[in-house]
Amino acid sequence: MRTALLQSSGRPGSTVENLKVLDEAVGRAAAAGAGLLVAPEMFLTGYAIGDDIARLAEPADGDAADAIAEIATRHGLAIAYGYPERAADVVFNSAQLISADGTRLANYRKTHLFGCFEHDHFTPGEQPVVQAELDGLRVGIMICYDVEFPENVRAHALAGTDLLLVPTAQMHPFQFVAESLVPVRAFENQMYVAYVNRVGHEGEFEFVGLSTLAGPDGFARTRAGRGEELVLADVDPAFLAASREANPYLKDRRPGLYGSLV
């Protein structure tokens, strides 16, 4: 499945403008043969927008989700995107996957919040593994800081995730996560990892770009630079199956020795 990574911060503070940016990018991705486009963390509204996070937050089945389902259907392309999710009186940092026919396939709430900013504005999620079936692949979702916890990604590996989507707001000086950690996570867990970042300055943060799709061999299939960019790469189920057969990590585990980790 050809996968498009939309490296962009959109237009922080404007859901309407971000939907326009998304629509244009989805059109380009579809023309290039992609079956899935992944947008960054909090793409729908912007990340460093302070109290506007709560003001712009929507339910998982809200108006923005309907608009994105229409975009997906019109272009024939699945879309994963980050957004602030309102549920009753709390707000989650969430990511949702919508299929090419407009069906809401999966919704994930970030389980590991990063720094004072996120703790001030979000409630952490409690479900570490969220998956959906898409074009013969088992697709999992997590958000940014979550991927830096090896237990999180290993849980996805044990649950059979083939392609892990990671909408991200990765900031300076932590670019080593995109450059080094993400390919290692893909290798040690034998999966593809699509890590899709914001770019530029936003509030107090400087986002570093470097979005990547890493394969189970630990090599990047594509990597963006530091600016607004749409990059594409293929997720190959046959290569994944062969890599899993050749790599013994998951088969050679000895869970009985790991009790002290929890």
PDB file of C-alpha atoms in Angstrom:
ATOM      1  CA  MET A   1       0.000   0.000   0.000  1.00  0.00           C
ATOM      2  CA  ARG A   2       1.462   3.318  -1.037  1.00  0.00           C
ATOM      3  CA  THR A   3       1.436   5.599   1.995  1.00  0.00           C
ATOM      4  CA  ALA A   4       1.646   9.398   1.929  1.00  0.00           C
ATOM      5  CA  LEU A   5       3.124  11.380   4.824  1.00  0.00           C
ATOM      6  CA  LEU A   6       1.850  14.952   5.021  1.00  0.00           C
ATOM      7  CA  GLN A   7       4.561  16.937   6.810  1.00  0.00           C
ATOM      8  CA  SER A   8       2.828  20.205   7.623  1.00  0.00           C
ATOM      9  CA  SER A   9       1.663  22.377  10.499  1.00  0.00           C
ATOM     10  CA  GLY A  10      -1.281  23.568   8.443  1.00  0.00           C
ATOM     11  CA  ARG A  11      -2.817  26.806   9.695  1.00  0.00           C
ATOM     12  CA  PRO A  12      -2.774  26.741  13.519  1.00  0.00           C
ATOM     13  CA  GLY A  13      -6.044  27.899  15.020  1.00  0.00           C
ATOM     14  CA  SER A  14      -8.221  27.334  11.927  1.00  0.00           C
ATOM     15  CA  THR A  15     -10.002  24.048  11.401  1.00  0.00           C
ATOM     16  CA  VAL A  16     -11.494  25.343   8.161  1.00  0.00           C
ATOM     17  CA  GLU A  17      -8.103  26.199   6.658  1.00  0.00           C
ATOM     18  CA  ASN A  18      -6.568  22.930   7.805  1.00  0.00           C
ATOM     19  CA  LEU A  19      -9.329  20.984   6.100  1.00  0.00           C
ATOM     20  CA  LYS A  20      -8.468  22.855   2.893  1.00  0.00           C
ATOM     21  CA  VAL A  21      -4.765  21.987   3.290  1.00  0.00           C
ATOM     22  CA  LEU A  22      -5.705  18.359   3.911  1.00  0.00           C
ATOM     23  CA  ASP A  23      -8.034  18.202   0.903  1.00  0.00           C
ATOM     24  CA  GLU A  24      -5.332  19.521  -1.429  1.00  0.00           C
ATOM     25  CA  ALA A  25      -2.729  17.093  -0.070  1.00  0.00           C
ATOM     26  CA  VAL A  26      -5.084  14.123  -0.298  1.00  0.00           C
ATOM     27  CA  GLY A  27      -5.736  14.988  -3.921  1.00  0.00           C
ATOM     28  CA  ARG A  28      -2.005  14.976  -4.677  1.00  0.00           C
ATOM     29  CA  ALA A  29      -1.501  11.722  -2.781  1.00  0.00           C
ATOM     30  CA  ALA A  30      -4.354  10.021  -4.610  1.00  0.00           C
ATOM     31  CA  ALA A  31      -2.956  11.161  -7.966  1.00  0.00           C
ATOM     32  CA  ALA A  32       0.357   9.543  -6.983  1.00  0.00           C
ATOM     33  CA  GLY A  33      -1.351   6.218  -6.279  1.00  0.00           C
ATOM     34  CA  ALA A  34      -1.471   6.350  -2.478  1.00  0.00           C
ATOM     35  CA  GLY A  35      -4.067   4.358  -0.556  1.00  0.00           C
ATOM     36  CA  LEU A  36      -3.466   6.134   2.761  1.00  0.00           C
ATOM     37  CA  LEU A  37      -2.433   9.611   3.871  1.00  0.00           C
ATOM     38  CA  VAL A  38      -1.187  10.285   7.405  1.00  0.00           C
ATOM     39  CA  ALA A  39      -1.253  13.831   8.820  1.00  0.00           C
ATOM     40  CA  PRO A  40       0.587  15.021  11.967  1.00  0.00           C
ATOM     41  CA  GLU A  41      -0.440  15.256  15.601  1.00  0.00           C
ATOM     42  CA  MET A  42      -3.173  17.868  16.228  1.00  0.00           C
ATOM     43  CA  PHE A  43      -3.245  18.665  12.511  1.00  0.00           C
ATOM     44  CA  LEU A  44      -6.926  19.582  12.526  1.00  0.00           C
ATOM     45  CA  THR A  45      -6.490  22.614  14.803  1.00  0.00           C
ATOM     46  CA  GLY A  46      -2.803  23.234  15.411  1.00  0.00           C
ATOM     47  CA  TYR A  47      -0.762  22.124  18.397  1.00  0.00           C
ATOM     48  CA  ALA A  48       0.510  25.182  20.330  1.00  0.00           C
ATOM     49  CA  ILE A  49      -2.771  27.078  20.394  1.00  0.00           C
ATOM     50  CA  GLY A  50      -3.325  27.258  24.156  1.00  0.00           C
ATOM     51  CA  ASP A  51      -6.931  27.513  25.341  1.00  0.00           C
ATOM     52  CA  ASP A  52      -8.150  27.269  21.742  1.00  0.00           C
ATOM     53  CA  ILE A  53      -7.501  23.547  22.084  1.00  0.00           C
ATOM     54  CA  ALA A  54     -10.548  23.206  24.309  1.00  0.00           C
ATOM     55  CA  ARG A  55     -12.580  25.636  22.194  1.00  0.00           C
ATOM     56  CA  LEU A  56     -11.886  23.779  18.936  1.00  0.00           C
ATOM     57  CA  ALA A  57     -12.080  20.240  20.319  1.00  0.00           C
ATOM     58  CA  GLU A  58     -14.741  18.035  18.722  1.00  0.00           C
ATOM     59  CA  PRO A  59     -16.182  14.576  19.327  1.00  0.00           C
ATOM     60  CA  ALA A  60     -14.727  11.722  17.306  1.00  0.00           C
ATOM     61  CA  ASP A  61     -17.891  11.751  15.184  1.00  0.00           C
ATOM     62  CA  GLY A  62     -18.130  15.544  14.953  1.00  0.00           C
ATOM     63  CA  ASP A  63     -18.395  17.902  12.003  1.00  0.00           C
ATOM     64  CA  ALA A  64     -14.668  17.728  11.187  1.00  0.00           C
ATOM     65  CA  ALA A  65     -14.763  13.933  11.073  1.00  0.00           C
ATOM     66  CA  ASP A  66     -17.680  14.156   8.644  1.00  0.00           C
ATOM     67  CA  ALA A  67     -15.743  16.631   6.498  1.00  0.00           C
ATOM     68  CA  ILE A  68     -12.679  14.374   6.426  1.00  0.00           C
ATOM     69  CA  ALA A  69     -14.846  11.364   5.577  1.00  0.00           C
ATOM     70  CA  GLU A  70     -16.160  13.348   2.596  1.00  0.00           C
ATOM     71  CA  ILE A  71     -12.590  14.175   1.513  1.00  0.00           C
ATOM     72  CA  ALA A  72     -11.582  10.514   1.837  1.00  0.00           C
ATOM     73  CA  THR A  73     -14.577   9.336  -0.189  1.00  0.00           C
ATOM     74  CA  ARG A  74     -14.179  11.954  -2.900  1.00  0.00           C
ATOM     75  CA  HIS A  75     -10.506  11.083  -3.451  1.00  0.00           C
ATOM     76  CA  GLY A  76     -10.769   7.336  -2.719  1.00  0.00           C
ATOM     77  CA  LEU A  77      -8.068   7.476  -0.057  1.00  0.00           C
ATOM     78  CA  ALA A  78      -7.910   6.527   3.647  1.00  0.00           C
ATOM     79  CA  ILE A  79      -6.865   9.343   6.022  1.00  0.00           C
ATOM     80  CA  ALA A  80      -5.311   9.329   9.500  1.00  0.00           C
ATOM     81  CA  TYR A  81      -5.120  12.671  11.297  1.00  0.00           C
ATOM     82  CA  GLY A  82      -4.493  14.153  14.729  1.00  0.00           C
ATOM     83  CA  TYR A  83      -7.050  16.334  16.513  1.00  0.00           C
ATOM     84  CA  PRO A  84      -8.280  17.403  19.976  1.00  0.00           C
ATOM     85  CA  GLU A  85     -11.148  15.098  20.926  1.00  0.00           C
ATOM     86  CA  ARG A  86     -13.859  16.284  23.283  1.00  0.00           C
ATOM     87  CA  ALA A  87     -15.591  13.578  25.298  1.00  0.00           C
ATOM     88  CA  ALA A  88     -17.987  14.904  27.929  1.00  0.00           C
ATOM     89  CA  ASP A  89     -15.983  17.415  29.982  1.00  0.00           C
ATOM     90  CA  VAL A  90     -12.449  16.279  29.060  1.00  0.00           C
ATOM     91  CA  VAL A  91     -10.199  16.693  26.018  1.00  0.00           C
ATOM     92  CA  PHE A  92      -7.909  14.004  24.618  1.00  0.00           C
ATOM     93  CA  ASN A  93      -5.003  14.336  22.193  1.00  0.00           C
ATOM     94  CA  SER A  94      -6.361  11.902  19.624  1.00  0.00           C
ATOM     95  CA  ALA A  95      -5.790  10.463  16.174  1.00  0.00           C
ATOM     96  CA  GLN A  96      -8.455   8.964  13.950  1.00  0.00           C
ATOM     97  CA  LEU A  97      -8.330   6.682  10.898  1.00  0.00           C
ATOM     98  CA  ILE A  98     -11.065   7.015   8.279  1.00  0.00           C
ATOM     99  CA  SER A  99     -11.312   4.613   5.347  1.00  0.00           C
ATOM    100  CA  ALA A 100     -11.575   5.465   1.660  1.00  0.00           C
ATOM    101  CA  ASP A 101     -15.342   4.889   1.844  1.00  0.00           C
ATOM    102  CA  GLY A 102     -15.700   7.322   4.751  1.00  0.00           C
ATOM    103  CA  THR A 103     -15.989   4.749   7.544  1.00  0.00           C
ATOM    104  CA  ARG A 104     -14.442   5.683  10.896  1.00  0.00           C
ATOM    105  CA  LEU A 105     -12.132   2.697  11.460  1.00  0.00           C
ATOM    106  CA  ALA A 106     -10.227   3.573  14.639  1.00  0.00           C
ATOM    107  CA  ASN A 107      -9.785   6.358  17.168  1.00  0.00           C
ATOM    108  CA  TYR A 108      -6.786   6.489  19.522  1.00  0.00           C
ATOM    109  CA  ARG A 109      -6.191   8.722  22.556  1.00  0.00           C
ATOM    110  CA  LYS A 110      -2.569   9.543  23.400  1.00  0.00           C
ATOM    111  CA  THR A 111      -1.554   7.548  26.470  1.00  0.00           C
ATOM    112  CA  HIS A 112       1.761   9.255  27.335  1.00  0.00           C
ATOM    113  CA  LEU A 113       1.496  13.048  27.562  1.00  0.00           C
ATOM    114  CA  PHE A 114       4.679  15.057  27.052  1.00  0.00           C
ATOM    115  CA  GLY A 115       5.600  18.041  29.205  1.00  0.00           C
ATOM    116  CA  CYS A 116       3.607  20.641  31.100  1.00  0.00           C
ATOM    117  CA  PHE A 117       1.810  21.904  27.979  1.00  0.00           C
ATOM    118  CA  GLU A 118       0.118  18.584  27.253  1.00  0.00           C
ATOM    119  CA  HIS A 119      -0.610  17.807  30.900  1.00  0.00           C
ATOM    120  CA  ASP A 120      -2.290  21.207  31.199  1.00  0.00           C
ATOM    121  CA  HIS A 121      -4.561  20.704  28.177  1.00  0.00           C
ATOM    122  CA  PHE A 122      -5.246  16.980  27.804  1.00  0.00           C
ATOM    123  CA  THR A 123      -6.376  13.901  29.681  1.00  0.00           C
ATOM    124  CA  PRO A 124      -4.295  10.771  28.931  1.00  0.00           C
ATOM    125  CA  GLY A 125      -5.923   7.855  27.162  1.00  0.00           C
ATOM    126  CA  GLU A 126      -6.032   4.398  28.715  1.00  0.00           C
ATOM    127  CA  GLN A 127      -6.072   2.029  25.715  1.00  0.00           C
ATOM    128  CA  PRO A 128      -2.515   1.354  24.492  1.00  0.00           C
ATOM    129  CA  VAL A 129      -3.301  -0.781  21.431  1.00  0.00           C
ATOM    130  CA  VAL A 130      -5.837   0.472  18.893  1.00  0.00           C
ATOM    131  CA  GLN A 131      -5.934  -1.272  15.500  1.00  0.00           C
ATOM    132  CA  ALA A 132      -7.958  -1.536  12.305  1.00  0.00           C
ATOM    133  CA  GLU A 133      -7.819  -3.612   9.133  1.00  0.00           C
ATOM    134  CA  LEU A 134      -7.002  -1.610   6.012  1.00  0.00           C
ATOM    135  CA  ASP A 135      -6.315  -3.095   2.584  1.00  0.00           C
ATOM    136  CA  GLY A 136      -5.117  -6.383   4.055  1.00  0.00           C
ATOM    137  CA  LEU A 137      -2.868  -4.741   6.647  1.00  0.00           C
ATOM    138  CA  ARG A 138      -3.359  -4.555  10.379  1.00  0.00           C
ATOM    139  CA  VAL A 139      -2.844  -0.860  11.099  1.00  0.00           C
ATOM    140  CA  GLY A 140      -2.128   0.466  14.592  1.00  0.00           C
ATOM    141  CA  ILE A 141      -2.102   4.024  15.893  1.00  0.00           C
ATOM    142  CA  MET A 142      -0.144   5.889  18.542  1.00  0.00           C
ATOM    143  CA  ILE A 143       0.928   9.518  18.917  1.00  0.00           C
ATOM    144  CA  CYS A 144       4.421  11.076  19.150  1.00  0.00           C
ATOM    145  CA  TYR A 145       5.840  10.499  22.666  1.00  0.00           C
ATOM    146  CA  ASP A 146       4.070   7.115  22.839  1.00  0.00           C
ATOM    147  CA  VAL A 147       6.531   5.597  20.355  1.00  0.00           C
ATOM    148  CA  GLU A 148       9.446   6.434  22.650  1.00  0.00           C
ATOM    149  CA  PHE A 149       8.252   3.801  25.139  1.00  0.00           C
ATOM    150  CA  PRO A 150       9.452   0.393  23.903  1.00  0.00           C
ATOM    151  CA  GLU A 151       6.710  -1.406  25.819  1.00  0.00           C
ATOM    152  CA  ASN A 152       4.089   0.460  23.783  1.00  0.00           C
ATOM    153  CA  VAL A 153       5.436  -0.598  20.410  1.00  0.00           C
ATOM    154  CA  ARG A 154       6.135  -4.158  21.539  1.00  0.00           C
ATOM    155  CA  ALA A 155       2.498  -4.441  22.616  1.00  0.00           C
ATOM    156  CA  HIS A 156       1.542  -3.570  19.038  1.00  0.00           C
ATOM    157  CA  ALA A 157       3.993  -6.143  17.681  1.00  0.00           C
ATOM    158  CA  LEU A 158       2.502  -8.862  19.881  1.00  0.00           C
ATOM    159  CA  ALA A 159      -0.983  -7.820  18.736  1.00  0.00           C
ATOM    160  CA  GLY A 160       0.052  -8.250  15.093  1.00  0.00           C
ATOM    161  CA  THR A 161       0.336  -4.646  13.925  1.00  0.00           C
ATOM    162  CA  ASP A 162       1.843  -4.489  10.415  1.00  0.00           C
ATOM    163  CA  LEU A 163       1.901  -0.707   9.960  1.00  0.00           C
ATOM    164  CA  LEU A 164       2.096   1.629  12.942  1.00  0.00           C
ATOM    165  CA  LEU A 165       0.899   5.194  12.303  1.00  0.00           C
ATOM    166  CA  VAL A 166       2.486   7.833  14.538  1.00  0.00           C
ATOM    167  CA  PRO A 167       1.167  11.384  14.031  1.00  0.00           C
ATOM    168  CA  THR A 168       3.782  13.557  15.713  1.00  0.00           C
ATOM    169  CA  ALA A 169       4.657  17.016  17.006  1.00  0.00           C
ATOM    170  CA  GLN A 170       8.378  16.324  17.457  1.00  0.00           C
ATOM    171  CA  MET A 171      10.357  19.371  18.486  1.00  0.00           C
ATOM    172  CA  HIS A 172      13.953  20.558  18.719  1.00  0.00           C
ATOM    173  CA  PRO A 173      16.288  19.209  20.145  1.00  0.00           C
ATOM    174  CA  PHE A 174      14.811  15.693  19.947  1.00  0.00           C
ATOM    175  CA  GLN A 175      15.297  15.053  16.221  1.00  0.00           C
ATOM    176  CA  PHE A 176      17.255  11.875  17.027  1.00  0.00           C
ATOM    177  CA  VAL A 177      13.870  10.234  17.611  1.00  0.00           C
ATOM    178  CA  ALA A 178      12.982  10.554  13.918  1.00  0.00           C
ATOM    179  CA  GLU A 179      16.515   9.874  12.717  1.00  0.00           C
ATOM    180  CA  SER A 180      17.456   6.914  14.931  1.00  0.00           C
ATOM    181  CA  LEU A 181      14.794   5.687  17.330  1.00  0.00           C
ATOM    182  CA  VAL A 182      11.931   5.200  14.870  1.00  0.00           C
ATOM    183  CA  PRO A 183      13.898   2.938  12.468  1.00  0.00           C
ATOM    184  CA  VAL A 184      15.068   0.893  15.469  1.00  0.00           C
ATOM    185  CA  ARG A 185      11.488   0.520  16.697  1.00  0.00           C
ATOM    186  CA  ALA A 186      10.479  -0.731  13.250  1.00  0.00           C
ATOM    187  CA  PHE A 187      13.333  -3.261  13.209  1.00  0.00           C
ATOM    188  CA  GLU A 188      13.064  -4.607  16.748  1.00  0.00           C
ATOM    189  CA  ASN A 189       9.303  -5.059  16.399  1.00  0.00           C
ATOM    190  CA  GLN A 190       9.215  -6.180  12.754  1.00  0.00           C
ATOM    191  CA  MET A 191       6.715  -3.704  11.394  1.00  0.00           C
ATOM    192  CA  TYR A 192       6.486  -0.575   9.266  1.00  0.00           C
ATOM    193  CA  VAL A 193       6.340   2.703  11.193  1.00  0.00           C
ATOM    194  CA  ALA A 194       4.993   5.900   9.622  1.00  0.00           C
ATOM    195  CA  TYR A 195       6.179   8.821  11.766  1.00  0.00           C
ATOM    196  CA  VAL A 196       4.623  12.076  10.527  1.00  0.00           C
ATOM    197  CA  ASN A 197       5.735  15.400  12.003  1.00  0.00           C
ATOM    198  CA  ARG A 198       4.846  19.072  12.093  1.00  0.00           C
ATOM    199  CA  VAL A 199       7.309  21.751  10.895  1.00  0.00           C
ATOM    200  CA  GLY A 200       8.445  25.249  11.794  1.00  0.00           C
ATOM    201  CA  HIS A 201       7.833  27.476  14.801  1.00  0.00           C
ATOM    202  CA  GLU A 202       4.564  27.376  16.685  1.00  0.00           C
ATOM    203  CA  GLY A 203       4.288  29.157  20.017  1.00  0.00           C
ATOM    204  CA  GLU A 204       7.269  28.154  22.153  1.00  0.00           C
ATOM    205  CA  PHE A 205       8.048  25.099  20.029  1.00  0.00           C
ATOM    206  CA  GLU A 206      10.195  24.481  16.943  1.00  0.00           C
ATOM    207  CA  PHE A 207       9.066  21.362  15.102  1.00  0.00           C
ATOM    208  CA  VAL A 208      11.838  19.553  13.240  1.00  0.00           C
ATOM    209  CA  GLY A 209      10.073  17.725  10.397  1.00  0.00           C
ATOM    210  CA  LEU A 210      12.076  14.640   9.303  1.00  0.00           C
ATOM    211  CA  SER A 211       8.929  12.553   8.822  1.00  0.00           C
ATOM    212  CA  THR A 212       9.810   9.003   7.879  1.00  0.00           C
ATOM    213  CA  LEU A 213       8.365   5.663   6.917  1.00  0.00           C
ATOM    214  CA  ALA A 214      10.718   3.011   8.302  1.00  0.00           C
ATOM    215  CA  GLY A 215      10.626  -0.657   7.297  1.00  0.00           C
ATOM    216  CA  PRO A 216      11.133  -3.848   9.329  1.00  0.00           C
ATOM    217  CA  ASP A 217      14.764  -3.918   8.157  1.00  0.00           C
ATOM    218  CA  GLY A 218      15.417  -0.662  10.026  1.00  0.00           C
ATOM    219  CA  PHE A 219      15.840   1.433   6.873  1.00  0.00           C
ATOM    220  CA  ALA A 220      13.791   4.491   5.958  1.00  0.00           C
ATOM    221  CA  ARG A 221      11.715   4.045   2.810  1.00  0.00           C
ATOM    222  CA  THR A 222      11.309   7.816   2.636  1.00  0.00           C
ATOM    223  CA  ARG A 223      12.343  10.748   4.779  1.00  0.00           C
ATOM    224  CA  ALA A 224      11.211  14.359   4.561  1.00  0.00           C
ATOM    225  CA  GLY A 225      13.394  17.382   5.219  1.00  0.00           C
ATOM    226  CA  ARG A 226      12.658  20.335   7.491  1.00  0.00           C
ATOM    227  CA  GLY A 227       9.926  22.092   5.482  1.00  0.00           C
ATOM    228  CA  GLU A 228       6.354  21.534   4.327  1.00  0.00           C
ATOM    229  CA  GLU A 229       6.420  18.374   2.247  1.00  0.00           C
ATOM    230  CA  LEU A 230       4.397  15.411   1.021  1.00  0.00           C
ATOM    231  CA  VAL A 231       6.452  12.224   0.735  1.00  0.00           C
ATOM    232  CA  LEU A 232       5.357   8.736  -0.286  1.00  0.00           C
ATOM    233  CA  ALA A 233       6.601   5.186   0.150  1.00  0.00           C
ATOM    234  CA  ASP A 234       5.248   1.668  -0.199  1.00  0.00           C
ATOM    235  CA  VAL A 235       4.333  -0.740   2.588  1.00  0.00           C
ATOM    236  CA  ASP A 236       5.046  -4.225   1.174  1.00  0.00           C
ATOM    237  CA  PRO A 237       3.268  -7.126   2.946  1.00  0.00           C
ATOM    238  CA  ALA A 238       5.450  -9.736   1.190  1.00  0.00           C
ATOM    239  CA  PHE A 239       8.650  -8.053   2.362  1.00  0.00           C
ATOM    240  CA  LEU A 240       7.214  -7.783   5.871  1.00  0.00           C
ATOM    241  CA  ALA A 241       6.374 -11.495   5.958  1.00  0.00           C
ATOM    242  CA  ALA A 242       9.855 -12.447   4.740  1.00  0.00           C
ATOM    243  CA  SER A 243      11.497 -10.134   7.248  1.00  0.00           C
ATOM    244  CA  ARG A 244       9.490 -11.602  10.119  1.00  0.00           C
ATOM    245  CA  GLU A 245      10.449 -15.108   9.044  1.00  0.00           C
ATOM    246  CA  ALA A 246      14.142 -14.193   8.970  1.00  0.00           C
ATOM    247  CA  ASN A 247      14.208 -12.127  12.165  1.00  0.00           C
ATOM    248  CA  PRO A 248      13.842 -14.090  15.424  1.00  0.00           C
ATOM    249  CA  TYR A 249      13.186 -11.281  17.928  1.00  0.00           C
ATOM    250  CA  LEU A 250       9.559 -12.084  18.630  1.00  0.00           C
ATOM    251  CA  LYS A 251      10.065 -15.861  18.502  1.00  0.00           C
ATOM    252  CA  ASP A 252      13.093 -15.745  20.811  1.00  0.00           C
ATOM    253  CA  ARG A 253      11.447 -13.688  23.546  1.00  0.00           C
ATOM    254  CA  ARG A 254      11.379 -15.191  27.060  1.00  0.00           C
ATOM    255  CA  PRO A 255       8.459 -13.407  28.748  1.00  0.00           C
ATOM    256  CA  GLY A 256       8.970 -15.325  31.981  1.00  0.00           C
ATOM    257  CA  LEU A 257      12.139 -13.305  32.565  1.00  0.00           C
ATOM    258  CA  TYR A 258      10.476  -9.927  32.149  1.00  0.00           C
ATOM    259  CA  GLY A 259       8.098  -9.830  35.102  1.00  0.00           C
ATOM    260  CA  SER A 260      10.145  -7.180  36.875  1.00  0.00           C
ATOM    261  CA  LEU A 261       9.399  -4.721  34.058  1.00  0.00           C
ATOM    262  CA  VAL A 262       5.836  -4.339  35.286  1.00  0.00           C
TER     263      VAL A 262
END
